[in-house]
Amino acid sequence: MPPIKWELKASQLSYVIALIALTSAFGVFISTDRFFEVIDDETTVISATRLAFSTLVQPAANGKYRHEHPPLADALLKIWRPIAGNELWALRLPSVALYLTGIMLLALSAEKLGGARSFMAAIGIGTLWPFAFHFARLVGWYSLCFFLVSLLTLNYLFLIARPDNRRLAIFILVALLLDYTNYYGWIILACLAFDLAVIRRHPRSQTLVLATFLVLVIAYLPIWSAIAIQVGSKAHFLDGGTSIASRTINAVFCLYSLFVSEAVAPWGFPQSIAAVLGIIFTLTCSAVVLPAIPRRFLVYFGVLFLGMFALD
């Protein structure tokens, strides 16, 4: 009997490497969790799981929620809490799983846009991202938002490739989950609507955009008042509540932290100098080297970041 030859195609090999990388990252997240103390946001979210379900989610309807996000993440944590008990690593386990799954989904989107090299680049960046090594493990809305944005992006690419009612329904469902996790989900949807109708000029853009937003507007009725209150309370650029200089400094620090994490403070020379140069080099190369289609997503990131800067 001739020996069996095991041969993997390039795409299959990429998936195997990705699986190994993500599994290794999962082990690192769990094994290092004891070194990361609980933070204030986690304390707020975990303590709220002791409340009755109605008491937990009801304040979201009037904009007086215990933190500045819709209640979906808290509701899911309440379901998970009896399983995890009081072990912090167990409470953080879904966050780690959601983040790593989100990396895979985002890498599949990158593959559709740029091929196998883009897929591997997304896996590498996601597993080695210092900011995520801290924040992706935290209990709360962080990793759930990342996962849903990744899932929404992939579903968007599937939808525009072959629009049908099933794919549209899945896209709307994911969009609704995102909007009930983070108010900024609406801005992400606006970017995708712009991409579909104005940039790609998809022949069914009007139908897809109108159907999506009509369903979402109706499904969001319970907390429209809350989002109005949140935007009103954050719009310092309208009432002069915070100086432009202060908000600019904070925005620069947030951009720095996004790439580097707060573990290496920008005033911690000489590491911060190398980090800042790396950020400038990365953004410049991305803006110049990337093809037109993925470069648009970089522009959408800029729009989202400026929106958060204005409302911070």
mmCIF file of C-alpha atoms in Angstrom:
data_model
loop_
_atom_site.group_PDB
_atom_site.id
_atom_site.type_symbol
_atom_site.label_atom_id
_atom_site.label_comp_id
_atom_site.label_asym_id
_atom_site.label_seq_id
_atom_site.Cartn_x
_atom_site.Cartn_y
_atom_site.Cartn_z
ATOM 1 C CA MET A 1 0.000 0.000 0.000
ATOM 2 C CA PRO A 2 1.584 3.331 -1.022
ATOM 3 C CA PRO A 3 2.219 5.867 1.760
ATOM 4 C CA ILE A 4 -0.403 8.530 2.264
ATOM 5 C CA LYS A 5 0.771 11.986 1.302
ATOM 6 C CA TRP A 6 -0.625 14.858 3.306
ATOM 7 C CA GLU A 7 -0.627 18.040 1.247
ATOM 8 C CA LEU A 8 -2.184 21.313 2.278
ATOM 9 C CA LYS A 9 -3.120 24.076 -0.096
ATOM 10 C CA ALA A 10 -1.784 27.536 0.716
ATOM 11 C CA SER A 11 -5.181 28.693 2.010
ATOM 12 C CA GLN A 12 -5.583 25.594 4.181
ATOM 13 C CA LEU A 13 -2.092 26.069 5.611
ATOM 14 C CA SER A 14 -2.978 29.652 6.487
ATOM 15 C CA TYR A 15 -6.036 28.452 8.388
ATOM 16 C CA VAL A 16 -3.967 25.874 10.285
ATOM 17 C CA ILE A 17 -1.406 28.520 11.260
ATOM 18 C CA ALA A 18 -4.211 30.855 12.306
ATOM 19 C CA LEU A 19 -5.792 28.162 14.461
ATOM 20 C CA ILE A 20 -2.451 27.455 16.156
ATOM 21 C CA ALA A 21 -1.833 31.183 16.726
ATOM 22 C CA LEU A 22 -5.298 31.812 18.172
ATOM 23 C CA THR A 23 -5.178 28.717 20.378
ATOM 24 C CA SER A 24 -1.769 29.779 21.695
ATOM 25 C CA ALA A 25 -3.067 33.279 22.323
ATOM 26 C CA PHE A 26 -6.013 31.843 24.243
ATOM 27 C CA GLY A 27 -3.613 29.925 26.476
ATOM 28 C CA VAL A 28 -1.524 33.047 27.064
ATOM 29 C CA PHE A 29 -4.595 35.120 27.932
ATOM 30 C CA ILE A 30 -5.806 32.587 30.489
ATOM 31 C CA SER A 31 -2.419 31.794 32.022
ATOM 32 C CA THR A 32 -1.550 35.481 32.523
ATOM 33 C CA ASP A 33 -4.933 36.606 33.811
ATOM 34 C CA ARG A 34 -3.842 36.479 37.454
ATOM 35 C CA PHE A 35 -1.493 39.411 36.766
ATOM 36 C CA PHE A 36 -4.347 41.724 35.720
ATOM 37 C CA GLU A 37 -6.320 43.273 38.552
ATOM 38 C CA VAL A 38 -10.014 44.027 38.228
ATOM 39 C CA ILE A 39 -10.719 47.586 37.011
ATOM 40 C CA ASP A 40 -13.553 49.973 37.904
ATOM 41 C CA ASP A 41 -15.625 49.234 34.783
ATOM 42 C CA GLU A 42 -15.487 45.517 35.558
ATOM 43 C CA THR A 43 -16.552 46.114 39.146
ATOM 44 C CA THR A 44 -19.554 48.132 37.954
ATOM 45 C CA VAL A 45 -20.615 45.528 35.400
ATOM 46 C CA ILE A 46 -20.085 42.476 37.613
ATOM 47 C CA SER A 47 -21.888 43.978 40.608
ATOM 48 C CA ALA A 48 -24.892 44.776 38.406
ATOM 49 C CA THR A 49 -25.414 41.075 37.651
ATOM 50 C CA ARG A 50 -26.823 40.676 41.174
ATOM 51 C CA LEU A 51 -29.837 42.765 40.150
ATOM 52 C CA ALA A 52 -33.067 41.365 38.759
ATOM 53 C CA PHE A 53 -33.152 41.253 34.980
ATOM 54 C CA SER A 54 -35.756 44.010 34.669
ATOM 55 C CA THR A 55 -33.885 46.211 37.121
ATOM 56 C CA LEU A 56 -30.661 45.591 35.220
ATOM 57 C CA VAL A 57 -31.852 46.757 31.810
ATOM 58 C CA GLN A 58 -34.667 49.229 32.620
ATOM 59 C CA PRO A 59 -32.449 52.311 33.271
ATOM 60 C CA ALA A 60 -31.100 52.032 29.702
ATOM 61 C CA ALA A 61 -34.452 53.265 28.399
ATOM 62 C CA ASN A 62 -34.137 56.670 30.059
ATOM 63 C CA GLY A 63 -30.441 57.301 29.494
ATOM 64 C CA LYS A 64 -29.500 56.828 33.143
ATOM 65 C CA TYR A 65 -27.639 53.563 32.764
ATOM 66 C CA ARG A 66 -24.712 52.785 35.052
ATOM 67 C CA HIS A 67 -22.279 53.161 32.149
ATOM 68 C CA GLU A 68 -22.453 54.779 28.728
ATOM 69 C CA HIS A 69 -23.452 51.716 26.697
ATOM 70 C CA PRO A 70 -26.684 49.850 25.924
ATOM 71 C CA PRO A 71 -27.368 46.849 28.173
ATOM 72 C CA LEU A 72 -26.837 43.807 25.912
ATOM 73 C CA ALA A 73 -23.358 42.988 27.258
ATOM 74 C CA ASP A 74 -24.617 43.231 30.848
ATOM 75 C CA ALA A 75 -27.600 41.001 30.086
ATOM 76 C CA LEU A 76 -25.358 38.326 28.574
ATOM 77 C CA LEU A 77 -23.004 38.533 31.557
ATOM 78 C CA LYS A 78 -25.929 37.976 33.912
ATOM 79 C CA ILE A 79 -26.661 34.740 32.073
ATOM 80 C CA TRP A 80 -22.990 33.699 32.285
ATOM 81 C CA ARG A 81 -22.478 34.704 35.939
ATOM 82 C CA PRO A 82 -24.060 31.577 37.524
ATOM 83 C CA ILE A 83 -21.741 29.401 35.408
ATOM 84 C CA ALA A 84 -18.564 31.364 36.140
ATOM 85 C CA GLY A 85 -19.281 32.056 39.788
ATOM 86 C CA ASN A 86 -16.922 34.572 41.400
ATOM 87 C CA GLU A 87 -13.747 33.469 39.621
ATOM 88 C CA LEU A 88 -12.422 36.494 37.731
ATOM 89 C CA TRP A 89 -10.684 34.416 35.054
ATOM 90 C CA ALA A 90 -13.931 32.554 34.393
ATOM 91 C CA LEU A 91 -15.915 35.793 34.185
ATOM 92 C CA ARG A 92 -13.368 37.041 31.658
ATOM 93 C CA LEU A 93 -13.404 33.842 29.620
ATOM 94 C CA PRO A 94 -16.197 34.896 27.191
ATOM 95 C CA SER A 95 -14.379 38.172 26.496
ATOM 96 C CA VAL A 96 -11.209 36.322 25.498
ATOM 97 C CA ALA A 97 -13.157 33.862 23.328
ATOM 98 C CA LEU A 98 -15.121 36.651 21.628
ATOM 99 C CA TYR A 99 -11.987 38.661 20.907
ATOM 100 C CA LEU A 100 -10.074 35.754 19.398
ATOM 101 C CA THR A 101 -13.104 34.700 17.347
ATOM 102 C CA GLY A 102 -13.411 38.304 16.208
ATOM 103 C CA ILE A 103 -9.800 38.220 14.982
ATOM 104 C CA MET A 104 -10.612 35.195 12.830
ATOM 105 C CA LEU A 105 -13.706 36.875 11.383
ATOM 106 C CA LEU A 106 -11.784 40.061 10.676
ATOM 107 C CA ALA A 107 -8.999 38.044 9.035
ATOM 108 C CA LEU A 108 -11.562 36.354 6.766
ATOM 109 C CA SER A 109 -12.788 39.819 5.765
ATOM 110 C CA ALA A 110 -9.207 40.851 5.070
ATOM 111 C CA GLU A 111 -8.774 37.738 2.945
ATOM 112 C CA LYS A 112 -11.812 38.650 0.843
ATOM 113 C CA LEU A 113 -10.400 42.138 0.301
ATOM 114 C CA GLY A 114 -6.689 41.423 -0.076
ATOM 115 C CA GLY A 115 -5.997 37.699 -0.292
ATOM 116 C CA ALA A 116 -4.023 35.248 1.849
ATOM 117 C CA ARG A 117 -1.320 37.713 2.880
ATOM 118 C CA SER A 118 -3.953 40.056 4.270
ATOM 119 C CA PHE A 119 -5.472 37.152 6.183
ATOM 120 C CA MET A 120 -2.170 36.294 7.858
ATOM 121 C CA ALA A 121 -1.410 39.950 8.562
ATOM 122 C CA ALA A 122 -4.735 40.342 10.384
ATOM 123 C CA ILE A 123 -4.067 37.203 12.445
ATOM 124 C CA GLY A 124 -0.584 38.407 13.357
ATOM 125 C CA ILE A 125 -1.649 41.922 14.300
ATOM 126 C CA GLY A 126 -4.653 40.694 16.283
ATOM 127 C CA THR A 127 -2.763 38.130 18.350
ATOM 128 C CA LEU A 128 0.180 40.450 19.078
ATOM 129 C CA TRP A 129 -1.767 43.686 19.663
ATOM 130 C CA PRO A 130 -0.586 45.103 23.041
ATOM 131 C CA PHE A 131 -3.778 47.129 23.594
ATOM 132 C CA ALA A 132 -5.932 44.028 23.188
ATOM 133 C CA PHE A 133 -3.687 41.991 25.489
ATOM 134 C CA HIS A 134 -5.034 44.166 28.298
ATOM 135 C CA PHE A 135 -8.508 45.279 27.235
ATOM 136 C CA ALA A 136 -9.722 42.217 25.315
ATOM 137 C CA ARG A 137 -9.774 40.189 28.521
ATOM 138 C CA LEU A 138 -11.899 42.609 30.534
ATOM 139 C CA VAL A 139 -15.459 41.824 31.605
ATOM 140 C CA GLY A 140 -17.934 44.083 29.833
ATOM 141 C CA TRP A 141 -18.688 45.379 26.376
ATOM 142 C CA TYR A 142 -15.144 45.622 24.964
ATOM 143 C CA SER A 143 -14.677 42.263 23.260
ATOM 144 C CA LEU A 144 -18.363 41.852 22.445
ATOM 145 C CA CYS A 145 -18.233 45.096 20.438
ATOM 146 C CA PHE A 146 -15.092 43.949 18.633
ATOM 147 C CA PHE A 147 -16.647 40.590 17.818
ATOM 148 C CA LEU A 148 -19.863 42.131 16.490
ATOM 149 C CA VAL A 149 -18.014 44.703 14.365
ATOM 150 C CA SER A 150 -15.908 41.885 12.881
ATOM 151 C CA LEU A 151 -19.003 39.765 12.241
ATOM 152 C CA LEU A 152 -20.848 42.737 10.730
ATOM 153 C CA THR A 153 -17.921 43.493 8.404
ATOM 154 C CA LEU A 154 -17.749 39.922 7.127
ATOM 155 C CA ASN A 155 -21.518 39.758 6.653
ATOM 156 C CA TYR A 156 -21.415 43.051 4.779
ATOM 157 C CA LEU A 157 -18.889 41.639 2.306
ATOM 158 C CA PHE A 158 -21.016 38.509 1.858
ATOM 159 C CA LEU A 159 -24.141 40.626 1.369
ATOM 160 C CA ILE A 160 -22.724 42.870 -1.349
ATOM 161 C CA ALA A 161 -21.205 39.868 -3.133
ATOM 162 C CA ARG A 162 -24.607 38.182 -3.519
ATOM 163 C CA PRO A 163 -27.569 40.062 -2.023
ATOM 164 C CA ASP A 164 -30.487 37.879 -0.957
ATOM 165 C CA ASN A 165 -33.080 37.949 1.808
ATOM 166 C CA ARG A 166 -31.250 35.446 4.023
ATOM 167 C CA ARG A 167 -27.985 37.376 3.977
ATOM 168 C CA LEU A 168 -29.814 40.656 4.507
ATOM 169 C CA ALA A 169 -31.661 39.226 7.514
ATOM 170 C CA ILE A 170 -28.401 37.999 9.066
ATOM 171 C CA PHE A 171 -26.772 41.385 8.467
ATOM 172 C CA ILE A 172 -29.680 43.229 10.095
ATOM 173 C CA LEU A 173 -29.631 40.883 13.099
ATOM 174 C CA VAL A 174 -25.902 41.425 13.680
ATOM 175 C CA ALA A 175 -26.335 45.180 13.221
ATOM 176 C CA LEU A 176 -29.118 45.203 15.816
ATOM 177 C CA LEU A 177 -26.970 43.296 18.319
ATOM 178 C CA LEU A 178 -24.155 45.792 17.756
ATOM 179 C CA ASP A 179 -26.457 48.771 18.234
ATOM 180 C CA TYR A 180 -27.728 47.278 21.489
ATOM 181 C CA THR A 181 -24.112 46.897 22.638
ATOM 182 C CA ASN A 182 -22.652 50.242 21.614
ATOM 183 C CA TYR A 183 -24.280 53.463 20.387
ATOM 184 C CA TYR A 184 -21.412 53.958 17.931
ATOM 185 C CA GLY A 185 -22.732 50.970 16.008
ATOM 186 C CA TRP A 186 -25.001 53.434 14.212
ATOM 187 C CA ILE A 187 -21.982 55.357 12.915
ATOM 188 C CA ILE A 188 -20.382 52.152 11.656
ATOM 189 C CA LEU A 189 -23.605 51.328 9.817
ATOM 190 C CA ALA A 190 -23.628 54.832 8.315
ATOM 191 C CA CYS A 191 -20.080 54.263 7.012
ATOM 192 C CA LEU A 192 -21.124 50.961 5.427
ATOM 193 C CA ALA A 193 -24.222 52.575 3.901
ATOM 194 C CA PHE A 194 -22.013 55.288 2.406
ATOM 195 C CA ASP A 195 -19.614 52.641 1.103
ATOM 196 C CA LEU A 196 -22.462 50.704 -0.495
ATOM 197 C CA ALA A 197 -24.389 53.574 -2.062
ATOM 198 C CA VAL A 198 -21.775 56.197 -2.911
ATOM 199 C CA ILE A 199 -18.465 54.376 -3.342
ATOM 200 C CA ARG A 200 -19.486 50.985 -4.705
ATOM 201 C CA ARG A 201 -22.711 52.296 -6.299
ATOM 202 C CA HIS A 202 -24.298 48.915 -5.804
ATOM 203 C CA PRO A 203 -27.417 48.483 -7.983
ATOM 204 C CA ARG A 204 -29.505 47.438 -4.962
ATOM 205 C CA SER A 205 -28.012 49.957 -2.547
ATOM 206 C CA GLN A 206 -31.228 51.916 -1.939
ATOM 207 C CA THR A 207 -33.234 48.782 -1.179
ATOM 208 C CA LEU A 208 -30.579 47.321 1.139
ATOM 209 C CA VAL A 209 -29.957 50.564 3.030
ATOM 210 C CA LEU A 210 -33.637 51.445 3.455
ATOM 211 C CA ALA A 211 -34.608 47.933 4.538
ATOM 212 C CA THR A 212 -31.782 47.769 7.070
ATOM 213 C CA PHE A 213 -32.337 51.150 8.658
ATOM 214 C CA LEU A 214 -36.140 50.829 8.718
ATOM 215 C CA VAL A 215 -35.972 47.572 10.678
ATOM 216 C CA LEU A 216 -33.268 48.918 13.007
ATOM 217 C CA VAL A 217 -35.077 52.181 13.720
ATOM 218 C CA ILE A 218 -38.218 50.267 14.730
ATOM 219 C CA ALA A 219 -36.287 47.677 16.765
ATOM 220 C CA TYR A 220 -34.414 50.461 18.572
ATOM 221 C CA LEU A 221 -37.549 52.257 19.773
ATOM 222 C CA PRO A 222 -37.077 51.244 23.446
ATOM 223 C CA ILE A 223 -33.863 53.248 23.813
ATOM 224 C CA TRP A 224 -34.034 56.089 21.275
ATOM 225 C CA SER A 225 -34.563 58.510 24.127
ATOM 226 C CA ALA A 226 -31.455 57.148 25.817
ATOM 227 C CA ILE A 227 -29.240 57.748 22.804
ATOM 228 C CA ALA A 228 -30.552 61.311 22.527
ATOM 229 C CA ILE A 229 -29.678 61.928 26.182
ATOM 230 C CA GLN A 230 -26.212 60.410 25.728
ATOM 231 C CA VAL A 231 -25.425 62.512 22.657
ATOM 232 C CA GLY A 232 -26.741 65.632 24.349
ATOM 233 C CA SER A 233 -24.660 65.061 27.470
ATOM 234 C CA LYS A 234 -21.516 64.399 25.445
ATOM 235 C CA ALA A 235 -21.766 67.176 22.889
ATOM 236 C CA HIS A 236 -19.274 69.479 24.616
ATOM 237 C CA PHE A 237 -18.452 71.037 21.265
ATOM 238 C CA LEU A 238 -21.929 72.598 21.376
ATOM 239 C CA ASP A 239 -21.875 73.986 24.907
ATOM 240 C CA GLY A 240 -18.160 74.674 25.318
ATOM 241 C CA GLY A 241 -17.982 72.375 28.325
ATOM 242 C CA THR A 242 -14.480 71.171 27.513
ATOM 243 C CA SER A 243 -11.698 73.065 25.771
ATOM 244 C CA ILE A 244 -10.579 71.971 22.323
ATOM 245 C CA ALA A 245 -7.012 71.711 23.572
ATOM 246 C CA SER A 246 -8.029 69.329 26.362
ATOM 247 C CA ARG A 247 -10.034 67.119 24.004
ATOM 248 C CA THR A 248 -7.211 67.130 21.446
ATOM 249 C CA ILE A 249 -4.663 65.974 24.023
ATOM 250 C CA ASN A 250 -7.036 63.247 25.164
ATOM 251 C CA ALA A 251 -7.663 62.145 21.555
ATOM 252 C CA VAL A 252 -3.933 61.911 20.836
ATOM 253 C CA PHE A 253 -3.444 59.841 23.984
ATOM 254 C CA CYS A 254 -6.323 57.523 22.980
ATOM 255 C CA LEU A 255 -4.831 57.035 19.503
ATOM 256 C CA TYR A 256 -1.444 56.291 21.067
ATOM 257 C CA SER A 257 -3.008 53.818 23.514
ATOM 258 C CA LEU A 258 -4.900 52.101 20.697
ATOM 259 C CA PHE A 259 -1.621 51.173 19.036
ATOM 260 C CA VAL A 260 0.617 50.725 22.075
ATOM 261 C CA SER A 261 -1.658 50.286 25.140
ATOM 262 C CA GLU A 262 -1.479 52.283 28.330
ATOM 263 C CA ALA A 263 1.315 50.038 29.618
ATOM 264 C CA VAL A 264 3.913 52.243 27.896
ATOM 265 C CA ALA A 265 2.902 55.813 28.708
ATOM 266 C CA PRO A 266 3.763 58.449 26.060
ATOM 267 C CA TRP A 267 5.873 60.300 28.631
ATOM 268 C CA GLY A 268 7.894 57.148 29.307
ATOM 269 C CA PHE A 269 10.988 57.862 27.222
ATOM 270 C CA PRO A 270 12.699 56.385 25.235
ATOM 271 C CA GLN A 271 10.147 53.598 24.492
ATOM 272 C CA SER A 272 7.396 56.065 23.631
ATOM 273 C CA ILE A 273 9.534 57.762 20.980
ATOM 274 C CA ALA A 274 9.922 54.495 19.088
ATOM 275 C CA ALA A 275 6.200 53.831 19.554
ATOM 276 C CA VAL A 276 5.170 57.223 18.153
ATOM 277 C CA LEU A 277 7.486 56.823 15.167
ATOM 278 C CA GLY A 278 6.027 53.367 14.593
ATOM 279 C CA ILE A 279 2.466 54.747 14.658
ATOM 280 C CA ILE A 280 3.318 57.493 12.168
ATOM 281 C CA PHE A 281 5.103 55.014 9.896
ATOM 282 C CA THR A 282 2.219 52.526 10.040
ATOM 283 C CA LEU A 283 -0.510 55.065 9.285
ATOM 284 C CA THR A 284 1.522 56.684 6.507
ATOM 285 C CA CYS A 285 2.331 53.368 4.832
ATOM 286 C CA SER A 286 -1.289 52.241 5.162
ATOM 287 C CA ALA A 287 -2.564 55.431 3.544
ATOM 288 C CA VAL A 288 -0.057 55.227 0.677
ATOM 289 C CA VAL A 289 0.446 51.510 0.026
ATOM 290 C CA LEU A 290 -3.015 50.015 0.567
ATOM 291 C CA PRO A 291 -5.226 49.447 -2.489
ATOM 292 C CA ALA A 292 -8.309 51.617 -2.844
ATOM 293 C CA ILE A 293 -10.862 49.215 -1.331
ATOM 294 C CA PRO A 294 -9.147 48.444 2.011
ATOM 295 C CA ARG A 295 -7.922 52.058 2.240
ATOM 296 C CA ARG A 296 -11.535 53.149 2.470
ATOM 297 C CA PHE A 297 -11.875 51.219 5.719
ATOM 298 C CA LEU A 298 -8.933 53.222 7.068
ATOM 299 C CA VAL A 299 -10.852 56.392 6.182
ATOM 300 C CA TYR A 300 -13.927 55.049 7.978
ATOM 301 C CA PHE A 301 -11.744 54.442 11.039
ATOM 302 C CA GLY A 302 -10.697 58.095 10.864
ATOM 303 C CA VAL A 303 -14.318 59.218 10.681
ATOM 304 C CA LEU A 304 -15.248 57.085 13.698
ATOM 305 C CA PHE A 305 -12.259 58.312 15.676
ATOM 306 C CA LEU A 306 -13.072 61.962 14.939
ATOM 307 C CA GLY A 307 -16.657 61.317 16.000
ATOM 308 C CA MET A 308 -15.510 59.939 19.339
ATOM 309 C CA PHE A 309 -13.155 62.911 19.676
ATOM 310 C CA ALA A 310 -16.054 65.317 19.180
ATOM 311 C CA LEU A 311 -18.332 63.552 21.674
ATOM 312 C CA ASP A 312 -15.731 62.603 24.293
#
